[in-house]
XYZ file of C-alpha atoms in Angstrom:
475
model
C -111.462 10.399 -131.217
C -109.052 13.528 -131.932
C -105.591 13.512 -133.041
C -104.883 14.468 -129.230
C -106.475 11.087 -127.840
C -106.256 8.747 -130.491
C -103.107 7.181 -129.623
C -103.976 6.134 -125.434
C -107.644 6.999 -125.512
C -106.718 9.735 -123.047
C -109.681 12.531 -123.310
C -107.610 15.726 -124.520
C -108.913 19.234 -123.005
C -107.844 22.607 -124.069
C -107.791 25.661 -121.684
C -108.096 28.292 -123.863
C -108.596 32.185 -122.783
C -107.812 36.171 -122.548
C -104.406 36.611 -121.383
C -104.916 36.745 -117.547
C -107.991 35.178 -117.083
C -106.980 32.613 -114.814
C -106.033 29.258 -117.326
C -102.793 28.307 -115.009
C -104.923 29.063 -111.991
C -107.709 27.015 -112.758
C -105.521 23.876 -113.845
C -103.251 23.693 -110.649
C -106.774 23.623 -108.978
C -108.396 20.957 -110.779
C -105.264 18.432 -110.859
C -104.048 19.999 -107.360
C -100.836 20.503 -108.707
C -99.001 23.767 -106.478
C -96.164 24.073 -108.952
C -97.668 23.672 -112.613
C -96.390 26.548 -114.423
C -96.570 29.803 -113.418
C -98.710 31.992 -112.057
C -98.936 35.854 -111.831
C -100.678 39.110 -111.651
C -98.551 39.958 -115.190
C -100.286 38.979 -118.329
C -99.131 36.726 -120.987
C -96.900 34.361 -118.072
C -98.123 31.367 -120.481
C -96.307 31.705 -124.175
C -96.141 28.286 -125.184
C -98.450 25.384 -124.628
C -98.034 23.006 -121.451
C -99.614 19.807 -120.859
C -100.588 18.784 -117.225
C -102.684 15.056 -116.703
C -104.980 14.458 -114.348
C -104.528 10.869 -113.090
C -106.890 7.920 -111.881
C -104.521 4.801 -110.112
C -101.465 5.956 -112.005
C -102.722 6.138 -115.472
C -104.177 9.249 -117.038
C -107.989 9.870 -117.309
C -107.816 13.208 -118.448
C -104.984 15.823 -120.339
C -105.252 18.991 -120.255
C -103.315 21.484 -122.576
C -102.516 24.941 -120.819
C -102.392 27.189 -124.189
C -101.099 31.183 -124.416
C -103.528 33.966 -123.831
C -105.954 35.249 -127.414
C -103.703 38.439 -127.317
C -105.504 40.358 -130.576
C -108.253 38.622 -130.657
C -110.126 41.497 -132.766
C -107.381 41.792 -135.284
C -107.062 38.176 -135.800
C -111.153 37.735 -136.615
C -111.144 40.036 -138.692
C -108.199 38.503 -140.809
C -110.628 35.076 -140.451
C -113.796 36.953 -141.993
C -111.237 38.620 -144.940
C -108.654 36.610 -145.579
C -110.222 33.631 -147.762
C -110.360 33.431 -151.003
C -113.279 31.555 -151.354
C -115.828 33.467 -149.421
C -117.910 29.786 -149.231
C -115.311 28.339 -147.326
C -116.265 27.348 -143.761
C -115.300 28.336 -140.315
C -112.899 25.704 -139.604
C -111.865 25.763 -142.919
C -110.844 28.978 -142.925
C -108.994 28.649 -139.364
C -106.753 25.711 -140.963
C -105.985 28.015 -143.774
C -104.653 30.697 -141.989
C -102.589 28.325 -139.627
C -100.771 27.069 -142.826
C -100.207 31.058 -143.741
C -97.775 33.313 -143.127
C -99.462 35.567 -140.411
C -98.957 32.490 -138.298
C -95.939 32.514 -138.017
C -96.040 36.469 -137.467
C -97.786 39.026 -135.949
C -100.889 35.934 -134.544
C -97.878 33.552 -133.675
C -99.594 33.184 -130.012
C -103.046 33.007 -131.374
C -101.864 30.196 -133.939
C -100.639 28.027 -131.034
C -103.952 28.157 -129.539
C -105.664 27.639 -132.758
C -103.429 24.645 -133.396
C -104.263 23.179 -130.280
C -107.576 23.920 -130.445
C -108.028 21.637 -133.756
C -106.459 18.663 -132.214
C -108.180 18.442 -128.626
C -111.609 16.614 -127.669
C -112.756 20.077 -126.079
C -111.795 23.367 -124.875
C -112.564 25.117 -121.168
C -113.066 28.554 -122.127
C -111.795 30.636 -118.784
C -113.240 33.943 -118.223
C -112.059 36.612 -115.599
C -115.991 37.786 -114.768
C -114.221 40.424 -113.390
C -113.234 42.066 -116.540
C -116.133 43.945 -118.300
C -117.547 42.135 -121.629
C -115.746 44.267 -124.550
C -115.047 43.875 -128.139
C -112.145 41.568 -128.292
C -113.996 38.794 -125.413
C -116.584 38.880 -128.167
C -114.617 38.414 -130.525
C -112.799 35.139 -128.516
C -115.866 33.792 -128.364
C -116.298 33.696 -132.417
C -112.532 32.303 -132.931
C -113.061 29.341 -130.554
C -116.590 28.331 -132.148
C -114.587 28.409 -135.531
C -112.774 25.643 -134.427
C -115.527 23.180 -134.645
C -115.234 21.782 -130.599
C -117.219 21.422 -128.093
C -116.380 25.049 -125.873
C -117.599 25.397 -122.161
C -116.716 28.799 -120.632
C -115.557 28.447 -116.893
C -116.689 31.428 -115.290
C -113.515 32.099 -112.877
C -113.506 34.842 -109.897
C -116.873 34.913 -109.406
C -116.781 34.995 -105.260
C -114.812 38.666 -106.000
C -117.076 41.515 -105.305
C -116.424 42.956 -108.849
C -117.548 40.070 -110.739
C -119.706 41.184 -113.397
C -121.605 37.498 -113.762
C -124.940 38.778 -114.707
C -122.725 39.926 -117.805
C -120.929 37.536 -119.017
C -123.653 34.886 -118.705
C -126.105 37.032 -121.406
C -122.958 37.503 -123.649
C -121.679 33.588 -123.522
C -125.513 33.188 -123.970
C -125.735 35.029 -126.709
C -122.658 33.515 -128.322
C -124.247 30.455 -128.614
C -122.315 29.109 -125.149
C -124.908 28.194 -122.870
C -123.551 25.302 -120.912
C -121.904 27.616 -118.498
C -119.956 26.660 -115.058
C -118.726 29.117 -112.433
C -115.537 28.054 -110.828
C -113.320 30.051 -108.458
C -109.832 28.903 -108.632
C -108.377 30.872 -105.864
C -111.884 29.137 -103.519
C -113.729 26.711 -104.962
C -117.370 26.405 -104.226
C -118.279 22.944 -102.681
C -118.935 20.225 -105.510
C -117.418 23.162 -108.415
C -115.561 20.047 -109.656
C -118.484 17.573 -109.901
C -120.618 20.128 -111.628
C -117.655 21.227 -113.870
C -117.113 17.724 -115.235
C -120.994 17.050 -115.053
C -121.681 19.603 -117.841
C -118.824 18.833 -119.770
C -120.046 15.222 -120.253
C -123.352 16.778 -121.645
C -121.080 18.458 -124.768
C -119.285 15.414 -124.898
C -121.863 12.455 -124.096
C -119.776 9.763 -126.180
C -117.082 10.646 -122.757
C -119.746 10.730 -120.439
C -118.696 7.042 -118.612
C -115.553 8.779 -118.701
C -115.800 12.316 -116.884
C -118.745 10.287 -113.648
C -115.895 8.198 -113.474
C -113.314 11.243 -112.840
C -115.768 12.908 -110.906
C -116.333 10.086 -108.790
C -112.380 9.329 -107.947
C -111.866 13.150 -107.124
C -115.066 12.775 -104.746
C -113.012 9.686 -103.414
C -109.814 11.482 -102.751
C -111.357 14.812 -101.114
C -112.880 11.702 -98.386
C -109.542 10.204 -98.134
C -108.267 13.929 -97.179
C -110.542 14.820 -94.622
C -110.114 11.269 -93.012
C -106.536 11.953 -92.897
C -106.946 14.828 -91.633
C -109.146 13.692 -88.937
C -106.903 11.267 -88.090
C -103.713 13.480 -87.599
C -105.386 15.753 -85.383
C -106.502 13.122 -83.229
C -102.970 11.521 -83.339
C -101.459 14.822 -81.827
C -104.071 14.967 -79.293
C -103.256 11.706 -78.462
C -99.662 12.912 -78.508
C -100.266 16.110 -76.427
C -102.769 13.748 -73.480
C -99.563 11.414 -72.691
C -97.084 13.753 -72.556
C -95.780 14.645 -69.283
C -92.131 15.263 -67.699
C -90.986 14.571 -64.264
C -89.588 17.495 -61.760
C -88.613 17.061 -58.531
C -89.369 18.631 -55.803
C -86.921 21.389 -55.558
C -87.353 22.335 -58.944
C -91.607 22.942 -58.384
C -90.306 24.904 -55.043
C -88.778 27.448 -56.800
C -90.803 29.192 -58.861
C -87.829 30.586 -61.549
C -86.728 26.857 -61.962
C -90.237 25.898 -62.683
C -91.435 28.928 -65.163
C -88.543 27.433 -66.974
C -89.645 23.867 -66.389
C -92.979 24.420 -67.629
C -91.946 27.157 -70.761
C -89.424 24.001 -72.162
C -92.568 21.708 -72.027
C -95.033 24.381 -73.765
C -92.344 24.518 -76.191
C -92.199 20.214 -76.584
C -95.920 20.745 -77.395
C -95.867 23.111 -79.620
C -93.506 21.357 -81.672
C -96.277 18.602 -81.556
C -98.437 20.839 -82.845
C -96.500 23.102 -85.798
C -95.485 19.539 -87.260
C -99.409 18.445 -87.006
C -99.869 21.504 -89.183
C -97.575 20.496 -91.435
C -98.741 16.919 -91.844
C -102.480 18.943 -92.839
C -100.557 21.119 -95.201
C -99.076 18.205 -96.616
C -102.229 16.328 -96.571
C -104.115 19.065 -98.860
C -100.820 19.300 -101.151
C -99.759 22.872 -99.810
C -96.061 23.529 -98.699
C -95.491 25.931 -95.232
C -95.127 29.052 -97.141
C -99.086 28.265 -98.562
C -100.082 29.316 -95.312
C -100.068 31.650 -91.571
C -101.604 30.452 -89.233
C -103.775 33.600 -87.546
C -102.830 34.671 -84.087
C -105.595 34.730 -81.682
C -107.204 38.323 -81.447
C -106.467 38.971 -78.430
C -102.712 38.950 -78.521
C -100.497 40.138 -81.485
C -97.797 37.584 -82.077
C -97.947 33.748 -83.545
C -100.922 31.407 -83.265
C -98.684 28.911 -81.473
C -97.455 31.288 -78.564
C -100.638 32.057 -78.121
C -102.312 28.839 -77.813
C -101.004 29.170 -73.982
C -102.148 32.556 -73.198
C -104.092 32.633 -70.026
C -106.979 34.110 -72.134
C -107.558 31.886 -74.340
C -107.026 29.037 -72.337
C -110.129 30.702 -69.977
C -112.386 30.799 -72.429
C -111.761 27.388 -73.977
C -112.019 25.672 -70.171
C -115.625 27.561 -70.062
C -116.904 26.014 -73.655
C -115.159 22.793 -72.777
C -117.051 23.041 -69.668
C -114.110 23.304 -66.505
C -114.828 27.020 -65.447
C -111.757 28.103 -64.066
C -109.436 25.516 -64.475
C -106.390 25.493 -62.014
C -103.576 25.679 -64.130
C -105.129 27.488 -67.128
C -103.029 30.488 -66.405
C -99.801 28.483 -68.473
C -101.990 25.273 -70.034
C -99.222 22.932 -67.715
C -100.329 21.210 -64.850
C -97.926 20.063 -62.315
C -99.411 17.319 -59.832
C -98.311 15.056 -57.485
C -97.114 11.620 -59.754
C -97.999 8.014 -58.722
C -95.775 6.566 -61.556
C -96.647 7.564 -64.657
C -100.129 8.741 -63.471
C -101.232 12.073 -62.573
C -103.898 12.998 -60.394
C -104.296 16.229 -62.331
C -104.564 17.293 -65.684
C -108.264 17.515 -66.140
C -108.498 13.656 -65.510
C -111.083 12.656 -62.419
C -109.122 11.704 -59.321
C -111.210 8.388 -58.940
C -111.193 7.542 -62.704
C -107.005 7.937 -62.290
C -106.958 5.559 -58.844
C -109.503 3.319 -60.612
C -106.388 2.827 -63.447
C -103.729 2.328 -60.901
C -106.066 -0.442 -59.005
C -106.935 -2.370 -62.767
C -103.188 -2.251 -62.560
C -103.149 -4.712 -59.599
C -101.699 -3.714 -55.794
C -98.194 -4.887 -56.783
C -97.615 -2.196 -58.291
C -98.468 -0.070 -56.577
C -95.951 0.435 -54.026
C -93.203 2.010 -56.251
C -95.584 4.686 -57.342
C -96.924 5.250 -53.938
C -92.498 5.773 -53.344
C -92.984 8.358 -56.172
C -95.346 10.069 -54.409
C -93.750 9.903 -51.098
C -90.495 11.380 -52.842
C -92.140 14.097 -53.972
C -92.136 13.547 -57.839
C -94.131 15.825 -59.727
C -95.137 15.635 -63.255
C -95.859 18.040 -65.895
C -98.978 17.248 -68.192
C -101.152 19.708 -70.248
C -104.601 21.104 -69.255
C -107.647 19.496 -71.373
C -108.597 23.364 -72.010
C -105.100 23.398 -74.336
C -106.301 20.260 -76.109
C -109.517 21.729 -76.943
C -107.882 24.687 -78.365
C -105.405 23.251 -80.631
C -108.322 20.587 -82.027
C -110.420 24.124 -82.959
C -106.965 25.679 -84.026
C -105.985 22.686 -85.821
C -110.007 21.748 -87.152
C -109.941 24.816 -88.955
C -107.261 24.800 -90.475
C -107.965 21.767 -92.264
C -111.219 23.124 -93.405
C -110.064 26.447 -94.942
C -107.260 24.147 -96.501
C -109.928 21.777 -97.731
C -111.519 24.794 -99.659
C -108.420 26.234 -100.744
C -107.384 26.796 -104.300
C -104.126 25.281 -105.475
C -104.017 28.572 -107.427
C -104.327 31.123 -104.569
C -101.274 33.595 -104.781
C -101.419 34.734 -101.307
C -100.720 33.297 -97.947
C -103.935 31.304 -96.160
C -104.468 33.961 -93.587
C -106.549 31.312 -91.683
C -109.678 32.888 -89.842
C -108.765 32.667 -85.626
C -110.859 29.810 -84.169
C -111.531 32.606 -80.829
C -112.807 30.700 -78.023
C -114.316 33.308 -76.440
C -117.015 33.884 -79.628
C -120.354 32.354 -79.265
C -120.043 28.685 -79.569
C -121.663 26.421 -82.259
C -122.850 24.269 -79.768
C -122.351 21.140 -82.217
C -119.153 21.798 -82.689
C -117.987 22.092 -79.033
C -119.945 18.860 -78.191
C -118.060 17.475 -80.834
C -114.675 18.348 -79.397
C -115.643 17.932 -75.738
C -116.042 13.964 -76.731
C -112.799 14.252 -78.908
C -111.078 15.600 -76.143
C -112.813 12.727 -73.779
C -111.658 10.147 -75.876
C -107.829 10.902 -75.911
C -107.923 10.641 -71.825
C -106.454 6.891 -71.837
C -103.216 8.546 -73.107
C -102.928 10.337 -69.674
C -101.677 6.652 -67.983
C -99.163 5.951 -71.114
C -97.253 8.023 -71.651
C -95.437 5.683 -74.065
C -98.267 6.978 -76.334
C -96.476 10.294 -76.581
C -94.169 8.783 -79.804
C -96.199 9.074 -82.955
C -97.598 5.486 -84.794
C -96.619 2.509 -82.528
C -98.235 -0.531 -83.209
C -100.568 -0.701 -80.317
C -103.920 -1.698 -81.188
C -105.248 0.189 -78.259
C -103.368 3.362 -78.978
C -104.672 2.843 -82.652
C -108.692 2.532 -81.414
C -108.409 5.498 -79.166
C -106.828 7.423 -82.338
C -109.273 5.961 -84.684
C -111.924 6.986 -82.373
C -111.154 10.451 -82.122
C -110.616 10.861 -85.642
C -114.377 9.630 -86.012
C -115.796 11.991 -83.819
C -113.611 14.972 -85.654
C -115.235 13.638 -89.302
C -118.429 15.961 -89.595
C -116.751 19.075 -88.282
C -114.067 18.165 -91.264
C -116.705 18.535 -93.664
C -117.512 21.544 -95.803
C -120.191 23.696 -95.414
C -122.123 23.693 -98.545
């Protein structure tokens, strides 16, 4: 055990790399951690070492020790190979001679810390920007860390960028002796990065091998635990968005200014729905609001949520959910004739809605028929906008799910266009999602989040079952 784990047992990690290359990045990824130091396009933003833990049930599995950038990396191996005075001396030898030196303390001060840190941990994550091109001083990295005596595995970041020069780096890391090798992107992680990651590092340290299956196996444990919470806050809001309805009388559906205004203050109650079910996701996936923008529908410039009602794209999502031209599309509100809190409308079968108000028994009956009679109208929301926010809503949680904690840039989520060609699977899959939430349309009490209704909780649970696989990523 090193210095660095003997007192808890905790399994101590070095990131170790070029300034740049991505060492910040790649930890706020792998511990999902938004706000662990800092990261930028300058180089050097590390000078001093950090220590970030990765934990299992509260207690640390793994620490990880975020260490400066290898600055002058050619000028410092060259002091190595010339500086001792015994020429037999070894490697590390030689490494904890010049940390006790004056030149640590000088011009290598930021190469010493790493060096330091290097001596005390298990291991070291070696992260390399496969964008850069191989030169002298990466070679020369590569000979410092293997001086240190520990078990080095380069993490080969950036490798989805278009310049990545992979093909390069692997021969080099190769031919510096580093052949267990693991490409990571810390900005968009490849599916399973972090299973493979900690799956080769157990084969340089296979005394911690019981150690790293068993992180590998919690993280695969929380990433299901994310998508089902996921799954089940979209289907809450559609649950939500199926019950909610507002009375207007009469006069107010006569005249048609009164009623734009009727129905643009009830968009606007669902689209509050909606923005705070994208924030729950956000929060799910450990992002904040400003870690994403939602993408506005293509066929109107302006934000995602105002568009969710235009008469386009509610068109085209009646067609794939299978309506045609749905009376009502043209705002996403519906306003039908009420019996009580029932309407006849809304994409719900006439029969299937008299068939509710019968299980109800005749009694009462009468009041609603009065409802009716009065002319009581109610506003409710046209099945087409469901399906459109679950797609909205759907994929979002996927590109969060394969999101980077270390991405610099705004999520400039993909628009889910309805009018594209349909993956058949996936509209099947949110025609029945959509199906299921129905019951909501005759309680409207459901519109209030939680509740401890045990039939409001199966219809949500439900839903969210049916949204699972489409929450899955695409290897």
């Amino acid at each position: 055990m090193s210095a660095a784990g003997a007192a808890d047992g905790v399994l101590a990690i070095a990131v170790v790399g070029h300034t740049n290359a991505g060492k910040t990045s790649l930890l706020r990824t792998l511990t999902r951690k938004r706000r662990f130091g800092e990261v930028s396009d300058r180089p050097g933003t590390t000078r001093h070492v950090e220590v970030v833990e990765l934990r299992i049930d509260g207690a640390p599995a793994l620490r990880f020790f975020d260490t400066p950038g290898l600055e002058d990396s050619v000028a410092l191996w060259d002091y190595l190979q010339g500086s001792a005075a015994d020429a037999a001396m070894d490697r590390p030898a030689r490494v904890r001679t010049f940390l006790q030196g004056p030149e640590a303390r000088g011009s290598f001060e930021q190469e010493a810390k790493v060096l330091r840190k290097m001596l005390e941990v298990d291991a070291a994550l070696y992260v390399v920007d496969s964008r850069e091109p191989v030169l002298p001083k990466h070679r020369a990295e590569i000979e410092i860390l293997n001086s240190c005596a520990r078990p080095v595995m380069p993490v080969l970041n950036f490798v989805r960028d278009p310049a990545s020069r992979l093909a390069d780096w692997q021969a080099v890391l190769a031919g510096g002796g580093l052949h267990a090798q693991v490409r990571f992107d810390a900005v968009a992680p490849f599916v399973g990065a972090e299973q493979h990651l900690y799956q080769d590092l157990s084969t340089l340290l296979p005394g911690q091998r019981a150690r790293l299956q068993q992180v590998a196996r919690h993280l695969l444990q929380e990433a299901a635990a994310r998508r089902n919470a996921a799954g089940r806050t979209v289907a809450d809001v559609l649950l939500r968005l199926a019950a909610l309805r507002r009375a207007i009388g009469e006069p107010v559906y006569a005249d048609a200014g009164a009623r734009a205004r009727a129905e643009q203050d009830f968009q606007q109650t669902a689209l509050v729905l909606v923005n705070g079910a994208a924030d729950q996701l956000l929060e799910v996936y450990g992002f904040e609001r400003d870690d994403a923008r939602l993408a506005a529908l293509p066929w109107q410039d302006g934000r995602w949520d105002s568009d969710l009602f235009h008469p386009e794209a509610l068109r085209q999502a009646g067609r794939r959910l299978g309506m045609g031209a749905a009376v009502g599309a043209s705002v996403g509100v519906i306003a039908d004739l009420a019996v009580g809190g029932l309407s006849l409308g809304a994409g719900a079968a006439l029969g299937g809605a008299l068939g509710s108000i019968v299980s109800q028994g005749w009694r009462q009956i009468g009041g609603k028929l009065l409802n009716q009679i009065g002319g009581v109208r109610e506003l409710t929301l046209d099945n087409a906008f469901l399906f459109l926010v679950a797609l909205q809503l759907v994929g979002l949680a996927r590109a969060l799910d394969q999101r980077g904690h270390a991405a610099l840039d705004p999520l400039q989520q993909p628009a889910a266009a309805p009018d594209t060609a349909p993956d058949l699977a996936s509209d099947g899959t949110l025609r029945r999602t959509v199906q299921a939430v129905q019951p909501a349309r005759s309680r409207p009490e459901w519109e209030k989040p939680g509740g401890t209704s045990e039939r409001r909780q199966h219809v949500r649970d439900e839903a969210a079952a049916l949204l699972r696989p489409l929450l899955e990523p695409t290897p």
